[in-house]
Short mmCIF file of C-alpha atoms (C1' of nucleotides) in Angstrom, two decimals:
data_model
loop_
_atom_site.label_atom_id
_atom_site.label_comp_id
_atom_site.label_asym_id
_atom_site.label_seq_id
_atom_site.Cartn_x
_atom_site.Cartn_y
_atom_site.Cartn_z
CA UNK F 1 -11.91 28.54 -17.63
CA UNK F 2 -14.21 31.23 -19.07
CA UNK F 3 -17.74 31.17 -20.44
CA UNK F 4 -16.28 31.43 -23.96
CA UNK F 5 -14.05 28.42 -23.30
CA UNK F 6 -17.12 26.50 -22.22
CA UNK F 7 -19.07 27.47 -25.36
CA UNK F 8 -16.08 26.38 -27.46
CA UNK F 9 -16.23 22.96 -25.81
CA UNK F 10 -19.91 22.71 -26.67
CA UNK F 11 -19.10 23.56 -30.30
CA UNK F 12 -16.28 21.01 -30.38
CA UNK F 13 -18.62 18.32 -29.12
CA UNK F 14 -21.20 19.31 -31.73
CA UNK F 15 -18.59 18.91 -34.49
CA UNK F 16 -17.66 15.45 -33.23
CA UNK F 17 -21.28 14.33 -33.19
CA UNK F 18 -21.73 15.57 -36.75
CA UNK F 19 -18.58 13.78 -37.91
CA UNK F 20 -19.80 10.51 -36.43
CA UNK F 21 -23.15 10.88 -38.21
CA UNK F 22 -21.34 11.42 -41.52
CA UNK F 23 -19.42 8.20 -41.04
CA UNK F 24 -22.69 6.26 -40.87
CA UNK F 25 -24.09 8.08 -43.91
CA UNK F 26 -21.02 7.40 -46.05
CA UNK F 27 -20.98 3.75 -45.06
CA UNK F 28 -24.61 3.38 -46.11
CA UNK F 29 -24.36 5.77 -49.09
CA UNK F 30 -27.31 7.82 -47.93
CA UNK F 31 -27.31 11.59 -47.48
CA UNK F 32 -28.23 13.50 -44.32
CA UNK F 33 -31.62 14.81 -45.49
CA UNK F 34 -32.61 11.36 -46.72
CA UNK F 35 -31.56 9.76 -43.42
CA UNK F 36 -33.64 12.37 -41.67
CA UNK F 37 -36.66 11.48 -43.81
CA UNK F 38 -36.19 7.74 -43.24
CA UNK F 39 -35.83 8.29 -39.50
CA UNK F 40 -39.05 10.32 -39.42
CA UNK F 41 -40.82 7.62 -41.41
CA UNK F 42 -39.55 4.97 -39.01
CA UNK F 43 -41.01 6.86 -36.07
CA UNK F 44 -44.31 7.91 -37.66
CA UNK F 45 -45.09 5.04 -40.05
CA UNK F 46 -46.41 5.59 -43.61
CA UNK F 47 -46.83 9.34 -44.11
CA UNK F 48 -48.04 11.81 -46.72
CA UNK F 49 -45.43 14.01 -48.34
CA UNK F 50 -47.20 16.97 -46.81
CA UNK F 51 -46.71 15.67 -43.27
CA UNK F 52 -43.06 14.87 -44.05
CA UNK F 53 -42.59 18.45 -45.28
CA UNK F 54 -43.98 19.73 -41.98
CA UNK F 55 -41.84 17.33 -39.92
CA UNK F 56 -38.57 18.12 -41.75
CA UNK F 57 -39.42 21.82 -42.04
CA UNK F 58 -38.78 21.96 -45.80
CA UNK F 59 -41.05 22.68 -48.76
CA UNK F 60 -43.29 20.01 -50.33
CA UNK F 61 -41.26 20.40 -53.51
CA UNK F 62 -38.18 19.37 -51.62
CA UNK F 63 -39.89 16.23 -50.31
CA UNK F 64 -40.73 15.26 -53.90
CA UNK F 65 -37.02 15.25 -54.66
CA UNK F 66 -35.97 13.39 -51.53
CA UNK F 67 -38.64 10.72 -52.04
CA UNK F 68 -37.66 10.39 -55.74
CA UNK F 69 -34.12 9.61 -54.65
CA UNK F 70 -35.20 7.16 -51.96
CA UNK F 71 -37.53 5.36 -54.38
CA UNK F 72 -34.61 5.00 -56.81
CA UNK F 73 -32.32 3.68 -54.07
CA UNK F 74 -35.05 1.23 -52.96
CA UNK F 75 -35.58 2.58 -49.44
CA UNK F 76 -39.21 3.69 -49.80
CA UNK F 77 -42.21 3.28 -52.10
CA UNK F 78 -45.10 5.60 -52.97
CA UNK F 79 -48.38 3.87 -52.12
CA UNK F 80 -51.87 5.22 -52.75
CA UNK F 81 -53.37 6.95 -49.74
CA UNK F 82 -56.25 4.84 -48.40
CA UNK F 83 -58.80 7.66 -48.33
CA UNK F 84 -57.40 10.75 -50.09
CA UNK F 85 -56.71 10.30 -53.78
CA UNK F 86 -54.63 13.49 -53.92
CA UNK F 87 -52.10 12.18 -51.43
CA UNK F 88 -49.50 9.39 -51.42
CA UNK F 89 -48.38 7.22 -48.55
CA UNK F 90 -44.58 7.16 -48.46
CA UNK F 91 -43.71 3.75 -47.00
CA UNK F 92 -40.45 2.09 -45.90
CA UNK F 93 -39.34 -0.95 -47.91
CA UNK F 94 -37.58 -3.82 -46.17
CA UNK F 95 -34.28 -2.21 -47.14
CA UNK F 96 -35.41 1.13 -45.74
CA UNK F 97 -36.67 -0.42 -42.52
CA UNK F 98 -33.38 -2.32 -42.15
CA UNK F 99 -31.44 0.94 -42.48
CA UNK F 100 -33.53 2.61 -39.79
CA UNK F 101 -32.98 -0.41 -37.60
CA UNK F 102 -29.23 -0.21 -38.24
CA UNK F 103 -29.30 3.44 -37.30
CA UNK F 104 -30.98 2.63 -34.00
CA UNK F 105 -28.46 -0.14 -33.24
CA UNK F 106 -25.57 2.08 -34.21
CA UNK F 107 -26.85 4.80 -31.92
CA UNK F 108 -27.17 2.40 -28.98
CA UNK F 109 -23.73 0.93 -29.67
CA UNK F 110 -22.14 4.36 -29.76
CA UNK F 111 -23.80 5.25 -26.47
CA UNK F 112 -22.54 2.03 -24.90
CA UNK F 113 -19.00 2.58 -26.19
CA UNK F 114 -18.95 6.17 -25.00
CA UNK F 115 -20.70 5.91 -21.67
CA UNK F 116 -21.32 2.24 -20.94
CA UNK F 117 -18.59 2.05 -18.31
CA UNK F 118 -19.87 4.98 -16.25
CA UNK F 119 -21.58 4.36 -12.92
CA UNK F 120 -24.96 5.89 -12.14
CA UNK F 121 -23.44 8.84 -10.33
CA UNK F 122 -21.26 9.85 -13.24
CA UNK F 123 -24.11 9.41 -15.71
CA UNK F 124 -26.27 11.67 -13.55
CA UNK F 125 -23.48 14.27 -13.27
CA UNK F 126 -22.94 14.39 -17.03
CA UNK F 127 -26.66 14.39 -17.73
CA UNK F 128 -27.24 17.19 -15.25
CA UNK F 129 -24.57 19.38 -16.83
CA UNK F 130 -26.00 18.79 -20.31
CA UNK F 131 -29.58 19.34 -19.10
CA UNK F 132 -28.70 22.67 -17.62
CA UNK F 133 -26.79 23.77 -20.74
CA UNK F 134 -29.70 22.65 -22.95
CA UNK F 135 -32.21 24.46 -20.74
CA UNK F 136 -30.15 27.65 -20.96
CA UNK F 137 -29.94 27.38 -24.73
CA UNK F 138 -33.66 26.76 -25.11
CA UNK F 139 -34.54 29.67 -22.85
CA UNK F 140 -32.21 31.95 -24.78
CA UNK F 141 -33.56 30.94 -28.19
CA UNK F 142 -37.22 31.10 -27.17
CA UNK F 143 -37.34 34.29 -25.19
CA UNK F 144 -34.33 36.10 -26.61
CA UNK F 145 -32.58 35.93 -23.26
CA UNK I 1 -30.64 7.77 -16.85
CA UNK I 2 -28.98 5.44 -19.39
CA UNK I 3 -26.00 5.87 -21.70
CA UNK I 4 -28.43 6.25 -24.62
CA UNK I 5 -30.27 9.03 -22.78
CA UNK I 6 -26.97 10.78 -22.29
CA UNK I 7 -26.06 10.49 -25.97
CA UNK I 8 -29.51 11.87 -26.86
CA UNK I 9 -28.78 14.91 -24.71
CA UNK I 10 -25.49 15.42 -26.54
CA UNK I 11 -27.35 15.26 -29.85
CA UNK I 12 -30.00 17.67 -28.61
CA UNK I 13 -27.31 20.16 -27.61
CA UNK I 14 -25.65 19.75 -31.00
CA UNK I 15 -28.93 20.61 -32.75
CA UNK I 16 -29.36 23.73 -30.64
CA UNK I 17 -25.85 24.93 -31.43
CA UNK I 18 -26.48 24.40 -35.14
CA UNK I 19 -29.79 26.27 -34.97
CA UNK I 20 -28.09 29.23 -33.32
CA UNK I 21 -25.43 29.32 -36.04
CA UNK I 22 -28.15 29.32 -38.70
CA UNK I 23 -29.78 32.35 -37.07
CA UNK I 24 -26.56 34.32 -37.50
CA UNK I 25 -26.17 33.16 -41.09
CA UNK I 26 -29.71 34.11 -42.07
CA UNK I 27 -29.38 37.51 -40.44
CA UNK I 28 -26.22 38.21 -42.42
CA UNK I 29 -27.39 36.43 -45.59
CA UNK I 30 -24.27 34.29 -45.76
CA UNK I 31 -24.21 30.50 -46.06
CA UNK I 32 -22.43 28.08 -43.73
CA UNK I 33 -19.56 27.16 -46.11
CA UNK I 34 -18.92 30.83 -46.87
CA UNK I 35 -18.91 31.72 -43.16
CA UNK I 36 -16.44 28.90 -42.66
CA UNK I 37 -14.18 30.30 -45.36
CA UNK I 38 -14.40 33.85 -43.96
CA UNK I 39 -13.63 32.58 -40.47
CA UNK I 40 -10.57 30.71 -41.74
CA UNK I 41 -9.43 33.80 -43.60
CA UNK I 42 -9.89 35.89 -40.45
CA UNK I 43 -7.64 33.54 -38.51
CA UNK I 44 -4.98 32.96 -41.19
CA UNK I 45 -4.90 36.26 -43.09
CA UNK I 46 -4.71 36.46 -46.91
CA UNK I 47 -4.52 32.89 -48.24
CA UNK I 48 -4.20 31.02 -51.51
CA UNK I 49 -7.21 29.07 -52.68
CA UNK I 50 -5.12 25.95 -52.35
CA UNK I 51 -4.52 26.52 -48.65
CA UNK I 52 -8.22 27.29 -48.15
CA UNK I 53 -9.10 24.01 -49.88
CA UNK I 54 -6.81 22.18 -47.45
CA UNK I 55 -8.19 24.03 -44.42
CA UNK I 56 -11.87 23.49 -45.32
CA UNK I 57 -11.23 19.96 -46.57
CA UNK I 58 -12.97 20.51 -49.91
CA UNK I 59 -11.69 20.45 -53.51
CA UNK I 60 -9.96 23.47 -55.09
CA UNK I 61 -12.86 23.65 -57.55
CA UNK I 62 -15.22 24.16 -54.66
CA UNK I 63 -13.14 27.04 -53.33
CA UNK I 64 -13.39 28.72 -56.74
CA UNK I 65 -17.19 28.72 -56.34
CA UNK I 66 -17.20 29.92 -52.74
CA UNK I 67 -14.74 32.72 -53.50
CA UNK I 68 -16.78 33.71 -56.59
CA UNK I 69 -19.83 34.13 -54.37
CA UNK I 70 -17.94 36.07 -51.69
CA UNK I 71 -16.41 38.39 -54.30
CA UNK I 72 -19.91 39.10 -55.65
CA UNK I 73 -21.25 39.77 -52.14
CA UNK I 74 -18.29 42.05 -51.43
CA UNK I 75 -16.75 40.08 -48.57
CA UNK I 76 -13.41 39.20 -50.19
CA UNK I 77 -11.20 40.17 -53.14
CA UNK I 78 -8.77 38.20 -55.26
CA UNK I 79 -5.34 39.85 -55.10
CA UNK I 80 -2.23 38.80 -57.01
CA UNK I 81 0.08 36.58 -54.98
CA UNK I 82 3.27 38.51 -54.17
CA UNK I 83 5.68 35.87 -55.43
CA UNK I 84 3.76 33.13 -57.29
CA UNK I 85 1.97 34.28 -60.42
CA UNK I 86 -0.09 31.09 -60.57
CA UNK I 87 -1.73 31.77 -57.22
CA UNK I 88 -4.16 34.37 -55.87
CA UNK I 89 -4.34 35.89 -52.43
CA UNK I 90 -7.93 35.78 -51.21
CA UNK I 91 -8.26 38.80 -48.91
CA UNK I 92 -11.03 40.07 -46.60
CA UNK I 93 -12.63 43.40 -47.56
CA UNK I 94 -13.74 45.80 -44.83
CA UNK I 95 -17.21 44.28 -45.10
CA UNK I 96 -15.78 40.78 -44.77
CA UNK I 97 -13.58 41.73 -41.83
CA UNK I 98 -16.59 43.38 -40.16
CA UNK I 99 -18.59 40.18 -40.54
CA UNK I 100 -15.82 38.11 -38.96
CA UNK I 101 -15.64 40.64 -36.15
CA UNK I 102 -19.44 40.40 -35.70
CA UNK I 103 -19.13 36.65 -35.54
CA UNK I 104 -16.53 36.89 -32.78
CA UNK I 105 -18.65 39.35 -30.80
CA UNK I 106 -21.76 37.27 -31.29
CA UNK I 107 -19.91 34.20 -30.04
CA UNK I 108 -18.68 36.00 -26.93
CA UNK I 109 -22.13 37.48 -26.28
CA UNK I 110 -23.76 34.07 -26.57
CA UNK I 111 -21.22 32.63 -24.14
CA UNK I 112 -21.90 35.45 -21.68
CA UNK I 113 -25.67 35.04 -21.94
CA UNK I 114 -25.46 31.29 -21.52
CA UNK I 115 -22.79 30.97 -18.85
CA UNK I 116 -21.88 34.45 -17.66
CA UNK I 117 -23.70 34.06 -14.37
CA UNK I 118 -21.97 30.82 -13.36
CA UNK I 119 -19.34 30.86 -10.65
CA UNK I 120 -15.92 29.30 -11.18
CA UNK I 121 -16.93 26.02 -9.59
CA UNK I 122 -19.90 25.50 -11.90
CA UNK I 123 -17.86 26.50 -14.96
CA UNK I 124 -15.23 23.94 -13.99
CA UNK I 125 -17.88 21.26 -13.42
CA UNK I 126 -19.50 21.83 -16.80
CA UNK I 127 -16.16 22.08 -18.55
CA UNK I 128 -14.94 18.88 -16.95
CA UNK I 129 -18.04 16.97 -18.04
CA UNK I 130 -17.67 18.25 -21.61
CA UNK I 131 -13.92 17.58 -21.65
CA UNK I 132 -14.43 13.98 -20.65
CA UNK I 133 -17.21 13.47 -23.20
CA UNK I 134 -15.05 15.06 -25.92
CA UNK I 135 -12.06 12.93 -24.95
CA UNK I 136 -14.18 9.78 -25.15
CA UNK I 137 -15.49 10.76 -28.57
CA UNK I 138 -12.03 11.55 -29.90
CA UNK I 139 -10.60 8.30 -28.60
CA UNK I 140 -13.47 6.37 -30.15
CA UNK I 141 -13.14 8.03 -33.54
CA UNK I 142 -9.37 7.75 -33.68
CA UNK I 143 -8.77 4.24 -32.46
CA UNK I 144 -12.11 2.65 -33.22
CA UNK I 145 -12.78 2.17 -29.53
"C1'" DT E 1 -62.00 27.44 -52.31
"C1'" DA E 2 -58.39 24.87 -50.12
"C1'" DT E 3 -55.04 21.13 -50.27
"C1'" DT E 4 -51.62 17.58 -52.36
"C1'" DG E 5 -48.12 16.97 -55.10
"C1'" DT E 6 -45.96 18.03 -59.53
"C1'" DT E 7 -43.47 20.70 -63.30
"C1'" DA E 8 -40.63 24.80 -64.27
"C1'" DT E 9 -36.87 27.52 -62.94
"C1'" DA E 10 -32.95 28.96 -60.26
"C1'" DC E 11 -29.20 29.09 -56.76
"C1'" DT E 12 -25.70 26.81 -53.67
"C1'" DC E 13 -22.57 23.15 -52.41
"C1'" DT E 14 -20.18 19.32 -53.75
"C1'" DA E 15 -17.24 16.14 -56.82
"C1'" DT E 16 -14.18 14.38 -60.86
"C1'" DA E 17 -11.73 15.22 -65.04
"C1'" DA E 18 -9.49 17.90 -68.47
"C1'" DC E 19 -7.01 22.08 -69.35
"C1'" DT E 20 -4.01 26.62 -68.99
"C1'" DA E 21 -0.55 29.17 -66.99
"C1'" DT E 22 3.22 29.13 -64.18
"C1'" DA E 23 6.92 27.02 -61.21
"C1'" DT A 1 7.16 17.28 -64.17
"C1'" DA A 2 4.36 19.37 -60.53
"C1'" DT A 3 1.26 22.96 -58.81
"C1'" DA A 4 -2.63 26.75 -58.80
"C1'" DG A 5 -6.75 27.66 -60.42
"C1'" DT A 6 -10.23 27.41 -64.11
"C1'" DT A 7 -13.77 25.41 -67.40
"C1'" DA A 8 -16.88 21.48 -68.26
"C1'" DT A 9 -20.05 18.42 -66.47
"C1'" DA A 10 -22.95 16.21 -63.03
"C1'" DG A 11 -25.73 15.30 -58.85
"C1'" DA A 12 -27.94 16.68 -54.43
"C1'" DG A 13 -30.50 19.97 -51.54
"C1'" DT A 14 -33.00 24.03 -51.24
"C1'" DA A 15 -36.51 27.72 -52.63
"C1'" DT A 16 -40.60 30.19 -55.13
"C1'" DA A 17 -44.26 30.15 -58.42
"C1'" DA A 18 -47.61 28.19 -61.46
"C1'" DC A 19 -50.47 24.30 -62.26
"C1'" DA A 20 -53.44 19.79 -62.20
"C1'" DA A 21 -56.15 16.72 -59.65
"C1'" DT A 22 -58.87 16.09 -55.85
"C1'" DA A 23 -61.29 17.42 -51.48
#
DNA sequence: TATTGTTATACTCTATAACTATA
DNA sequence: TATAGTTATAGAGTATAACAATA
């Protein structure tokens, strides 16, 4: 067992997580960037496109396109901003809110299926290993080593 | 520490891994799908576009586009297939082979920076935790539970 | 002057369908 | 008849730059 083996395991796990996300997206016929926008909206409430651009780290132009698509699919609406007539309030519809709710349930169900049978000690062991790996990654990416 | 907390940690780690990949791609001005193709080519040697389509799980049409881009950027060439005149042998150039080699080095360097200081016991602990998480994921995705 | 969001333009990834050349 | 790869067409995500309306 080498450090490279360990990194390969991390990558393998990352691929599995991604694959599981894609399953949800295909079932609900929504793309990854749009899910990301809906999720952000679910956490923050009605938001300007500018604030969504900052949150998703994409350009405002890109948000225009994502919101266009989500308006067409019935997940969000553009409402007038209460105080700033330049801005719009992107708002979840019932359909959009239901999808976010589904996403939360699905996440909790996956967690229960994966780890629900573990006792507290095992949970703590796994969590500790992941915490330390995450901390190492963050340190490396922030400081360069 | 709940099962949902643990899944959140897995997701957080997955995001960090992805972010690190993107750093490499931006440095080398190559996109994720093209890196994937180059990596496959590095492992398999000169390949037909058909076999690349199977390996990357995309359509043959898509491979045409990726190879077009990589020919333009000088990372691969299209060579005649030795025995089948319908097919082409996509082949790494020196530049392409150097990039794959960089990717391997970068991967090993990241592993060393992240985990190089761990003793065998810690490596085994981390690996065991990841192995079990991976095994649970795989079982879940294959059998539905 | 600065900010919000849009139109204009362009590139990449992705897909399906129809077609050519070859097997 | 089947296979390898292309052209044709389309949609989604991404970016920069120029612009209109509003602050």
